[in-house]
Every structure is written in C-alpha cells, then in structure tokens.
C-alpha cells in the first residue's frame, strides 16, 4: 500500500470560516509534508513533520496551522483565509525526511476561498 | 539557494515517438539528488525517476531514462515509445543530500501526446 489519502477533495470556504484538511497514510512513514500548489506552478513546501514533530515551517502565515496527532495523520487547520490562498493543497509522506527516500504524494485538496 | 530551470513550458510528441524534456540546475553542493515527477491533470504527483549525483550511470525506469551531465548541471528526461497516458505536467526537482528537507522544483513542462 503506497497510498496517501486526503480529504476533502474539494473545499469552498468563506474568509471567516474555520475548516481543516486531513491527510492519512498507513505506510509507517515518519515524515509528512504539506505543500501548496497554484495552477500551472510547482508545489511550494509549507510544513514538514518528522517523527510527529514540526521540523520545518516555511514562513507560512499563522492562518494555516498544522497538526500531527499521530504518525499516520496530518491535519491542516485553516482560519481567516484570503482569496489568494485558493490553491491545491498537497500532502506527502516519506519513510524518513531524507533526500534518498521517495516522497509519496496524495491527490490533494482543491481549496477555494470566497 | 539552488535553482532548477525547465526551459520548455510545453512540449508535444506523437504517440510511439520519443521526446526529451530538458532541465538544468545550479548548485555548489556535491551531495544531492535529482528527480522527475509527473502530475497528470487532476491526478496526483508521482515519481518517475531519480538520480543520485554520486552515480555516474544514468538512471532508467522502463521507457523513461535520464541523461545526467554533472559537469554541465543538466538532467534531461527521455520518454521512449510515448503513450497517451504520458500526457502530464513534468517537474524536475533537486534535493540536497546534506539538509534533506527542501525540494527545489522547476517550473514544469506540460507534455501533450498526439494520437
């Protein structure tokens, strides 16, 4: 099983809403990642969790709040987003956070902020 | 910071033909990895092929192969016997072996396969 699942597939939210994105993997991976991808652009790294601890936060605004409740699950809590935050949010996982280990990507959540 | 350049925003290839996607990168590091990722429309990104910088031999995966020119800092992807399912956005990526955290992606090449 090399699957990373993400829910929901699509999300439309207003600027005052609070919502969460969910990512799950059952491959025993200890590194998990959130990326943001705008249309026709490459993914941009947002957060890295290694052994359930936040190891990288790429200067992401505080309206994005990650959470890693256990080694299989990664959440991204959203609050007071802006229209420019509309994008595809990708989750990925890797056995460990090292370049010689493959990252497996989920299908993404397409977020629209109105 | 490392930079990855894909100079071909769009490419097209006839089915069953061969196409080469180009990628150049800039780094002063000696320990790094290079990747080609494929992202079909509305589908998830998957790893196509990976090359370790310390390996001289070019990586191959079935119909996909790379031409890794370390001195020229070039890492092109060759797709042989192109199939309709190869149509996708292809991203070249660099990752340091030292820090290990950050992917540096190119801007992508959109490949169309013509039946």
Tab-separated table of C-alpha atoms in Angstrom:
chain	number	residue	atom	x	y	z
A	1	UNK	CA	0.000	0.000	0.000
A	2	UNK	CA	1.671	3.206	-1.202
A	3	UNK	CA	-1.325	5.424	-0.800
A	4	UNK	CA	-1.649	8.841	0.762
A	5	UNK	CA	-5.267	9.890	1.133
A	6	UNK	CA	-6.571	13.413	1.520
A	7	UNK	CA	-9.996	14.685	2.476
A	8	UNK	CA	-11.944	16.534	1.342
A	9	UNK	CA	-11.210	16.544	-2.383
A	10	UNK	CA	-12.746	19.980	-2.785
A	11	UNK	CA	-13.446	22.691	-0.254
A	12	UNK	CA	-15.085	26.073	-0.637
A	13	UNK	CA	-14.900	28.352	2.356
A	14	UNK	CA	-15.546	31.940	3.220
A	15	UNK	CA	-12.913	34.221	4.680
A	16	UNK	CA	-14.407	33.952	8.155
A	17	UNK	CA	-14.765	30.176	8.208
A	18	UNK	CA	-12.669	27.632	10.055
A	19	UNK	CA	-12.021	24.357	8.274
A	20	UNK	CA	-9.499	21.529	8.334
A	21	UNK	CA	-7.770	19.433	5.720
A	22	UNK	CA	-6.881	15.858	6.544
A	23	UNK	CA	-4.110	13.614	5.283
A	24	UNK	CA	-3.567	9.966	6.143
A	25	UNK	CA	-1.017	7.286	5.320
A	26	UNK	CA	-0.581	3.742	6.568
A	27	UNK	CA	2.864	3.021	5.188
A	28	UNK	CA	4.620	3.516	8.502
A	29	UNK	CA	6.216	6.708	7.235
A	30	UNK	CA	7.630	9.054	9.868
A	31	UNK	CA	7.865	12.209	7.732
A	32	UNK	CA	4.857	14.092	6.419
A	33	UNK	CA	4.613	17.284	4.394
A	34	UNK	CA	2.171	19.975	3.363
A	35	UNK	CA	2.610	21.724	0.016
A	36	UNK	CA	0.661	24.492	-1.653
A	37	UNK	CA	0.337	24.433	-5.429
A	38	UNK	CA	-1.104	27.211	-7.544
A	39	UNK	CA	-2.343	26.456	-11.047
A	40	UNK	CA	0.420	25.605	-13.529
A	41	UNK	CA	3.074	26.167	-10.861
A	42	UNK	CA	5.294	23.756	-8.937
A	43	UNK	CA	4.439	22.791	-5.362
A	44	UNK	CA	5.728	25.032	-2.588
A	45	UNK	CA	6.693	23.470	0.708
A	46	UNK	CA	4.731	24.732	3.714
A	47	UNK	CA	5.449	22.391	6.622
A	48	UNK	CA	7.489	19.298	7.434
A	49	UNK	CA	6.772	16.920	10.278
A	50	UNK	CA	9.406	14.433	11.285
A	51	UNK	CA	8.519	11.846	13.930
A	52	UNK	CA	5.371	13.846	14.710
A	53	UNK	CA	7.352	16.991	15.438
A	54	UNK	CA	7.248	20.106	13.317
A	55	UNK	CA	10.693	20.471	11.838
A	56	UNK	CA	10.160	22.992	9.058
A	57	UNK	CA	7.770	25.922	8.776
A	58	UNK	CA	8.499	27.775	5.577
A	59	UNK	CA	7.348	31.197	6.767
A	60	UNK	CA	3.706	30.283	6.383
A	61	UNK	CA	1.099	32.758	7.715
A	62	UNK	CA	-0.451	31.839	11.050
A	63	UNK	CA	-3.859	31.417	9.440
A	64	UNK	CA	-2.507	27.984	8.460
A	65	UNK	CA	-1.988	25.753	11.475
A	66	UNK	CA	-0.620	22.224	11.050
A	67	UNK	CA	-1.155	19.379	13.444
A	68	UNK	CA	0.217	15.857	13.553
A	69	UNK	CA	-1.857	13.868	16.092
A	70	UNK	CA	-0.052	10.606	15.334
A	71	UNK	CA	2.369	9.121	12.856
A	72	UNK	CA	-0.366	8.299	10.334
A	73	UNK	CA	-2.334	11.511	10.364
A	74	UNK	CA	-1.636	15.096	9.391
A	75	UNK	CA	-4.096	17.956	9.584
A	76	UNK	CA	-4.013	21.494	8.295
A	77	UNK	CA	-6.324	23.856	10.146
A	78	UNK	CA	-7.489	26.883	8.210
A	79	UNK	CA	-8.828	30.103	9.664
A	80	UNK	CA	-9.489	33.565	8.234
A	81	UNK	CA	-8.052	32.711	4.854
A	82	UNK	CA	-7.683	35.136	1.982
A	83	UNK	CA	-8.784	34.609	-1.635
A	84	UNK	CA	-5.121	34.312	-2.646
A	85	UNK	CA	-4.926	31.180	-0.502
A	86	UNK	CA	-7.062	29.379	-3.065
A	87	UNK	CA	-4.894	26.551	-4.374
A	88	UNK	CA	-4.342	22.804	-4.443
A	89	UNK	CA	-3.015	21.623	-1.103
A	90	UNK	CA	-0.894	18.524	-1.362
A	91	UNK	CA	0.140	16.186	1.389
A	92	UNK	CA	3.110	13.865	1.036
A	93	UNK	CA	4.845	11.307	3.184
A	94	UNK	CA	8.229	9.648	3.257
A	95	UNK	CA	9.760	6.860	5.292
A	96	UNK	CA	12.047	9.436	6.858
A	97	UNK	CA	12.827	13.026	5.943
A	98	UNK	CA	15.853	12.339	3.797
A	99	UNK	CA	16.530	13.025	0.148
A	100	UNK	CA	17.253	9.378	-0.641
A	101	UNK	CA	13.746	8.336	0.402
A	102	UNK	CA	10.868	8.820	-2.001
A	103	UNK	CA	8.043	11.194	-1.159
A	104	UNK	CA	4.586	9.845	-1.922
A	105	UNK	CA	2.002	12.471	-2.736
A	106	UNK	CA	-1.704	12.479	-2.094
A	107	UNK	CA	-4.242	13.646	-4.691
A	108	UNK	CA	-4.666	16.994	-2.984
A	109	UNK	CA	-7.494	19.141	-1.705
A	110	UNK	CA	-8.604	21.894	-4.054
A	111	UNK	CA	-9.416	24.874	-1.868
A	112	UNK	CA	-11.407	27.885	-2.975
A	113	UNK	CA	-11.671	30.874	-0.656
A	114	UNK	CA	-14.563	33.198	-1.420
B	1	UNK	CA	19.709	28.799	-2.956
B	2	UNK	CA	19.600	26.132	-5.577
B	3	UNK	CA	17.716	26.863	-8.778
B	4	UNK	CA	16.133	24.453	-11.219
B	5	UNK	CA	15.289	25.582	-14.730
B	6	UNK	CA	12.960	23.934	-17.200
B	7	UNK	CA	13.142	25.984	-20.372
B	8	UNK	CA	10.309	24.227	-22.208
B	9	UNK	CA	6.900	25.235	-20.804
B	10	UNK	CA	5.125	22.993	-23.315
B	11	UNK	CA	6.131	20.045	-25.452
B	12	UNK	CA	4.245	17.684	-27.716
B	13	UNK	CA	5.062	14.258	-29.088
B	14	UNK	CA	3.395	11.803	-31.412
B	15	UNK	CA	2.274	8.578	-29.846
B	16	UNK	CA	5.018	5.921	-30.037
B	17	UNK	CA	7.699	8.550	-30.659
B	18	UNK	CA	10.475	9.721	-28.338
B	19	UNK	CA	10.623	13.051	-26.559
B	20	UNK	CA	13.244	14.686	-24.349
B	21	UNK	CA	12.441	17.184	-21.622
B	22	UNK	CA	15.278	19.407	-20.503
B	23	UNK	CA	16.282	20.500	-17.037
B	24	UNK	CA	19.279	22.407	-15.743
B	25	UNK	CA	20.161	23.217	-12.176
B	26	UNK	CA	22.601	25.306	-10.262
B	27	UNK	CA	24.318	24.158	-7.105
B	28	UNK	CA	27.644	24.233	-5.325
B	29	UNK	CA	26.875	21.089	-3.350
B	30	UNK	CA	28.370	17.701	-4.098
B	31	UNK	CA	25.758	15.531	-2.409
B	32	UNK	CA	22.350	15.859	-3.992
B	33	UNK	CA	19.552	14.027	-5.730
B	34	UNK	CA	17.628	14.855	-8.864
B	35	UNK	CA	14.080	13.801	-9.637
B	36	UNK	CA	11.482	13.878	-12.342
B	37	UNK	CA	7.899	13.973	-11.112
B	38	UNK	CA	4.819	13.529	-13.269
B	39	UNK	CA	1.486	15.205	-12.470
B	40	UNK	CA	-1.363	14.192	-14.794
B	41	UNK	CA	-4.364	16.545	-14.979
B	42	UNK	CA	-6.401	16.292	-11.778
B	43	UNK	CA	-4.323	13.366	-10.577
B	44	UNK	CA	-1.626	13.029	-8.019
B	45	UNK	CA	2.042	13.637	-8.471
B	46	UNK	CA	4.155	10.522	-8.837
B	47	UNK	CA	7.879	9.955	-9.009
B	48	UNK	CA	9.061	8.979	-12.482
B	49	UNK	CA	12.771	8.599	-11.950
B	50	UNK	CA	15.541	9.549	-9.556
B	51	UNK	CA	19.268	10.101	-9.965
B	52	UNK	CA	21.876	10.236	-7.216
B	53	UNK	CA	24.594	12.771	-8.004
B	54	UNK	CA	27.357	10.379	-6.951
B	55	UNK	CA	26.272	7.802	-9.513
B	56	UNK	CA	27.775	8.155	-12.958
B	57	UNK	CA	25.375	5.731	-14.571
B	58	UNK	CA	22.188	7.277	-15.915
B	59	UNK	CA	19.012	6.064	-14.239
B	60	UNK	CA	16.407	4.191	-16.276
B	61	UNK	CA	12.872	3.056	-15.482
B	62	UNK	CA	11.275	1.126	-18.329
B	63	UNK	CA	10.520	3.710	-21.055
B	64	UNK	CA	11.955	6.576	-19.008
B	65	UNK	CA	15.639	7.387	-18.879
B	66	UNK	CA	17.742	10.368	-17.942
B	67	UNK	CA	20.814	11.980	-19.395
B	68	UNK	CA	22.703	13.239	-16.356
B	69	UNK	CA	25.561	15.555	-17.227
B	70	UNK	CA	27.005	16.518	-13.868
B	71	UNK	CA	29.620	18.960	-15.094
B	72	UNK	CA	27.067	20.751	-17.248
B	73	UNK	CA	24.470	20.531	-14.459
B	74	UNK	CA	21.967	19.094	-16.864
B	75	UNK	CA	19.357	16.421	-16.173
B	76	UNK	CA	17.103	15.675	-19.114
B	77	UNK	CA	14.319	13.099	-19.249
B	78	UNK	CA	13.799	10.907	-22.295
B	79	UNK	CA	10.468	9.207	-22.797
B	80	UNK	CA	10.548	6.442	-25.385
B	81	UNK	CA	7.547	4.933	-27.151
B	82	UNK	CA	5.308	7.704	-25.828
B	83	UNK	CA	1.837	6.693	-24.732
B	84	UNK	CA	-1.342	8.702	-24.249
B	85	UNK	CA	-1.024	8.162	-20.512
B	86	UNK	CA	2.271	10.030	-20.518
B	87	UNK	CA	0.421	13.307	-21.037
B	88	UNK	CA	1.045	15.336	-17.900
B	89	UNK	CA	2.977	18.165	-16.319
B	90	UNK	CA	6.534	17.065	-15.631
B	91	UNK	CA	8.527	18.699	-12.862
B	92	UNK	CA	12.255	18.412	-12.464
B	93	UNK	CA	13.372	18.681	-8.849
B	94	UNK	CA	16.555	18.960	-6.834
B	95	UNK	CA	17.053	17.951	-3.250
B	96	UNK	CA	20.165	18.382	-1.166
B	97	UNK	CA	21.639	15.304	0.425
B	98	UNK	CA	23.028	17.443	3.202
B	99	UNK	CA	19.987	19.263	4.511
B	100	UNK	CA	17.482	16.817	3.065
B	101	UNK	CA	14.469	18.946	3.626
B	102	UNK	CA	13.676	21.139	0.714
B	103	UNK	CA	12.706	20.179	-2.809
B	104	UNK	CA	13.589	22.794	-5.386
B	105	UNK	CA	11.197	22.339	-8.287
B	106	UNK	CA	11.450	23.640	-11.804
B	107	UNK	CA	8.501	25.453	-13.321
B	108	UNK	CA	7.320	22.367	-15.164
B	109	UNK	CA	6.887	21.173	-18.735
B	110	UNK	CA	3.409	20.343	-19.973
B	111	UNK	CA	3.615	17.328	-22.268
B	112	UNK	CA	0.900	16.614	-24.816
B	113	UNK	CA	0.789	13.244	-26.552
B	114	UNK	CA	-0.800	13.331	-30.004
B	115	UNK	CA	-2.622	10.164	-31.080
